[in-house]
């Protein structure tokens, strides 16, 4: 049958935390934004909130949180194909923890489909993970502290003054409200790197029965 594994167990698991921090260390050396346990926890909480807001049961909410927390462990192997390597790592770790196999497979699939280069929402858990991950845009994710060396990813995240995902259950709309400092980053800069991610969010919202909208600096972009 397997054991009931909770998000709180995953959150304090030494192996998982070491994989996340190793992955972030690798990405930091390559100039990427924050993918530490802070990002993992934010994604976990937001994925759980999305599922809870939409009326999913506690079991699905926990799976969403677990997938959210573990989604980037593959960066410890390589940034390239990190969703796939992370899914395989998660499969083995969760099996070793005696999680029921049907739950392991759900988490594995969600992690394996969270990257826009090769994935898409395939069920509510993966949809919640995608939405939670792709809407985590914030200034303190920038790990490069030399502004003159900012690439476009640094500029977009550093320019994000606020980012909030709202759910309107009556209108069946998920709306990301983004406020950017346009002295640092233009809306075109944002779209240059985030268009694929926003399309992915649109698909994820549809899997959950919702429409996705992006409002940036008061303007509807999608």
Short mmCIF file of C-alpha atoms in Angstrom, two decimals:
data_model
loop_
_atom_site.label_atom_id
_atom_site.label_comp_id
_atom_site.label_asym_id
_atom_site.label_seq_id
_atom_site.Cartn_x
_atom_site.Cartn_y
_atom_site.Cartn_z
CA UNK A 1 0.00 0.00 0.00
CA UNK A 2 2.81 2.45 0.84
CA UNK A 3 3.03 5.12 3.50
CA UNK A 4 1.30 8.47 3.66
CA UNK A 5 4.02 10.96 2.77
CA UNK A 6 3.20 14.56 3.62
CA UNK A 7 4.64 17.80 2.29
CA UNK A 8 6.14 18.50 5.72
CA UNK A 9 8.14 15.26 5.41
CA UNK A 10 9.46 16.28 1.99
CA UNK A 11 10.26 19.80 3.19
CA UNK A 12 12.66 18.50 5.85
CA UNK A 13 14.16 15.63 3.82
CA UNK A 14 17.93 16.07 3.80
CA UNK A 15 18.51 14.36 0.44
CA UNK A 16 15.90 16.46 -1.35
CA UNK A 17 17.17 19.70 0.17
CA UNK A 18 20.75 18.86 -0.78
CA UNK A 19 19.67 18.20 -4.38
CA UNK A 20 17.81 21.52 -4.53
CA UNK A 21 20.73 23.50 -3.11
CA UNK A 22 23.27 21.73 -5.32
CA UNK A 23 21.10 22.57 -8.32
CA UNK A 24 20.90 26.20 -7.29
CA UNK A 25 24.66 26.33 -6.77
CA UNK A 26 25.19 25.00 -10.30
CA UNK A 27 22.73 27.52 -11.77
CA UNK A 28 24.18 30.41 -9.79
CA UNK A 29 27.61 29.67 -11.25
CA UNK A 30 26.01 29.86 -14.70
CA UNK A 31 24.30 33.18 -13.98
CA UNK A 32 20.76 31.88 -13.50
CA UNK A 33 18.14 33.24 -11.12
CA UNK A 34 17.37 31.71 -7.72
CA UNK A 35 16.24 28.07 -7.73
CA UNK A 36 16.95 27.42 -4.04
CA UNK A 37 14.73 25.96 -1.33
CA UNK A 38 13.12 29.41 -1.10
CA UNK A 39 11.86 29.14 -4.67
CA UNK A 40 10.91 25.49 -4.09
CA UNK A 41 8.86 26.38 -1.01
CA UNK A 42 7.13 29.29 -2.75
CA UNK A 43 6.14 27.06 -5.66
CA UNK A 44 4.95 24.33 -3.29
CA UNK A 45 2.77 26.69 -1.29
CA UNK A 46 1.33 28.34 -4.40
CA UNK A 47 0.58 25.01 -6.11
CA UNK A 48 -1.25 23.86 -2.99
CA UNK A 49 -3.14 27.15 -2.80
CA UNK A 50 -4.27 26.86 -6.42
CA UNK A 51 -5.63 23.35 -5.90
CA UNK A 52 -7.25 24.26 -2.60
CA UNK A 53 -8.88 27.35 -4.11
CA UNK A 54 -10.37 25.22 -6.88
CA UNK A 55 -11.85 22.71 -4.43
CA UNK A 56 -9.48 19.78 -4.85
CA UNK A 57 -9.18 17.34 -1.97
CA UNK A 58 -6.40 17.39 0.61
CA UNK A 59 -4.65 14.43 -1.01
CA UNK A 60 -4.31 16.24 -4.35
CA UNK A 61 -3.25 19.42 -2.55
CA UNK A 62 -0.45 17.53 -0.81
CA UNK A 63 0.71 15.99 -4.11
CA UNK A 64 0.77 19.47 -5.63
CA UNK A 65 2.89 20.77 -2.78
CA UNK A 66 5.28 17.82 -3.01
CA UNK A 67 5.67 18.18 -6.78
CA UNK A 68 6.15 21.92 -6.32
CA UNK A 69 8.91 21.49 -3.78
CA UNK A 70 10.78 18.82 -5.74
CA UNK A 71 10.31 20.17 -9.26
CA UNK A 72 13.83 21.55 -9.75
CA UNK A 73 15.95 18.78 -8.22
CA UNK A 74 17.13 17.81 -11.72
CA UNK A 75 19.21 21.00 -11.89
CA UNK A 76 21.70 19.16 -9.69
CA UNK A 77 22.40 16.94 -12.72
CA UNK A 78 22.27 19.54 -15.50
CA UNK A 79 20.08 22.47 -16.47
CA UNK A 80 19.47 20.79 -19.80
CA UNK A 81 16.60 18.29 -19.50
CA UNK A 82 16.36 19.06 -15.78
CA UNK A 83 12.63 18.29 -15.78
CA UNK A 84 13.26 14.76 -17.02
CA UNK A 85 16.23 13.97 -14.80
CA UNK A 86 14.36 15.51 -11.87
CA UNK A 87 11.34 13.31 -12.54
CA UNK A 88 13.52 10.19 -12.49
CA UNK A 89 15.26 11.30 -9.28
CA UNK A 90 11.88 12.01 -7.67
CA UNK A 91 10.56 8.60 -8.69
CA UNK A 92 13.41 6.81 -6.92
CA UNK A 93 13.38 9.02 -3.82
CA UNK A 94 9.63 8.76 -3.30
CA UNK A 95 9.67 5.01 -3.88
CA UNK A 96 12.41 4.71 -1.26
CA UNK A 97 10.20 6.71 1.11
CA UNK A 98 7.44 4.11 0.53
CA UNK A 99 5.00 6.53 -1.05
CA UNK A 100 2.15 4.68 -2.84
CA UNK A 101 3.20 4.04 -6.42
CA UNK A 102 0.16 5.75 -7.94
CA UNK A 103 1.13 8.95 -6.08
CA UNK A 104 4.77 8.61 -7.08
CA UNK A 105 3.74 8.45 -10.72
CA UNK A 106 1.57 11.58 -10.46
CA UNK A 107 4.41 13.58 -8.91
CA UNK A 108 6.90 12.19 -11.42
CA UNK A 109 4.74 13.22 -14.38
CA UNK A 110 4.18 16.71 -13.00
CA UNK A 111 7.91 17.29 -12.54
CA UNK A 112 8.68 15.82 -15.95
CA UNK A 113 6.26 18.21 -17.65
CA UNK A 114 6.98 21.50 -15.87
CA UNK A 115 9.55 22.92 -18.30
CA UNK A 116 8.26 24.85 -21.30
CA UNK A 117 10.86 23.38 -23.66
CA UNK A 118 9.31 19.92 -23.55
CA UNK A 119 6.32 19.83 -21.20
CA UNK A 120 2.67 20.72 -20.86
CA UNK A 121 -0.06 20.29 -18.28
CA UNK A 122 -1.39 16.74 -18.31
CA UNK A 123 -3.52 16.72 -15.16
CA UNK A 124 -4.48 19.06 -12.28
CA UNK A 125 -1.27 18.44 -10.32
CA UNK A 126 1.00 19.28 -13.24
CA UNK A 127 -1.19 22.28 -14.12
CA UNK A 128 -0.94 23.70 -10.59
CA UNK A 129 2.83 23.16 -10.59
CA UNK A 130 3.27 24.95 -13.92
CA UNK A 131 1.18 27.94 -12.83
CA UNK A 132 2.94 28.17 -9.47
CA UNK A 133 6.41 27.94 -11.00
CA UNK A 134 5.98 30.25 -13.97
CA UNK A 135 4.35 33.03 -11.92
CA UNK A 136 7.22 33.23 -9.42
CA UNK A 137 8.73 36.41 -10.85
CA UNK A 138 10.39 38.65 -8.25
CA UNK A 139 13.38 40.90 -7.73
CA UNK A 140 15.06 38.80 -5.05
CA UNK A 141 15.39 35.83 -7.43
CA UNK A 142 18.29 37.67 -9.09
CA UNK A 143 21.56 36.17 -7.82
CA UNK A 144 23.85 38.38 -9.89
CA UNK A 145 24.45 41.51 -7.83
CA UNK A 146 26.32 43.42 -10.55
CA UNK A 147 23.66 45.30 -12.48
CA UNK A 148 26.02 46.05 -15.36
CA UNK A 149 26.26 42.31 -16.00
CA UNK A 150 22.50 41.64 -15.98
CA UNK A 151 21.20 39.50 -18.82
CA UNK A 152 17.57 39.74 -19.94
CA UNK A 153 16.40 37.20 -17.32
CA UNK A 154 18.05 39.25 -14.56
CA UNK A 155 16.52 42.47 -15.88
CA UNK A 156 13.00 41.03 -16.04
CA UNK A 157 13.10 39.56 -12.56
CA UNK A 158 14.82 42.62 -11.06
CA UNK A 159 12.24 44.88 -12.69
CA UNK A 160 9.35 42.96 -11.11
CA UNK A 161 8.01 45.27 -8.41
CA UNK A 162 5.11 42.94 -7.69
CA UNK A 163 3.65 39.74 -9.09
CA UNK A 164 0.40 38.21 -7.94
CA UNK A 165 -1.79 35.37 -9.16
CA UNK A 166 -5.51 35.85 -8.57
CA UNK A 167 -8.33 33.36 -9.05
CA UNK A 168 -11.84 34.47 -9.93
CA UNK A 169 -14.01 31.41 -9.40
CA UNK A 170 -17.18 33.10 -10.66
CA UNK A 171 -15.68 34.11 -14.01
CA UNK A 172 -13.37 31.05 -14.18
CA UNK A 173 -10.32 33.26 -14.70
CA UNK A 174 -6.78 32.99 -13.39
CA UNK A 175 -5.08 36.35 -13.67
CA UNK A 176 -1.43 37.21 -13.18
CA UNK A 177 -0.99 40.85 -12.20
CA UNK A 178 2.54 42.02 -12.87
CA UNK A 179 4.04 45.43 -12.13
CA UNK A 180 7.34 46.11 -13.87
CA UNK A 181 9.75 49.02 -13.54
CA UNK A 182 9.91 49.94 -17.22
CA UNK A 183 13.12 51.89 -16.65
CA UNK A 184 14.77 48.51 -16.13
CA UNK A 185 12.75 46.24 -18.39
CA UNK A 186 10.19 46.86 -21.12
CA UNK A 187 7.10 44.76 -21.72
CA UNK A 188 8.76 43.53 -24.91
CA UNK A 189 11.72 42.29 -22.85
CA UNK A 190 9.28 40.41 -20.66
CA UNK A 191 7.58 38.79 -23.61
CA UNK A 192 10.88 37.89 -25.23
CA UNK A 193 11.65 35.37 -22.50
CA UNK A 194 8.23 34.68 -20.99
CA UNK A 195 5.97 34.17 -24.03
CA UNK A 196 6.42 30.39 -24.02
CA UNK A 197 5.83 30.30 -20.28
CA UNK A 198 2.64 32.32 -20.54
CA UNK A 199 1.35 30.03 -23.29
CA UNK A 200 2.14 27.14 -20.98
CA UNK A 201 0.18 28.83 -18.19
CA UNK A 202 -2.76 29.31 -20.58
CA UNK A 203 -2.80 25.58 -21.29
CA UNK A 204 -2.44 24.75 -17.58
CA UNK A 205 -5.37 26.98 -16.66
CA UNK A 206 -7.47 25.31 -19.35
CA UNK A 207 -6.73 21.87 -17.86
CA UNK A 208 -8.16 23.24 -14.60
CA UNK A 209 -11.22 24.62 -16.40
CA UNK A 210 -10.11 28.26 -16.33
CA UNK A 211 -8.90 30.99 -18.67
CA UNK A 212 -5.51 32.61 -18.06
CA UNK A 213 -4.96 36.36 -18.30
CA UNK A 214 -1.81 38.42 -17.87
CA UNK A 215 -2.06 42.07 -16.83
CA UNK A 216 1.25 43.94 -16.88
CA UNK A 217 1.43 47.56 -15.71
CA UNK A 218 -2.34 47.75 -16.08
CA UNK A 219 -2.38 46.51 -19.68
CA UNK A 220 -3.91 43.21 -20.74
CA UNK A 221 -1.28 41.25 -22.61
CA UNK A 222 -2.98 37.90 -22.97
#
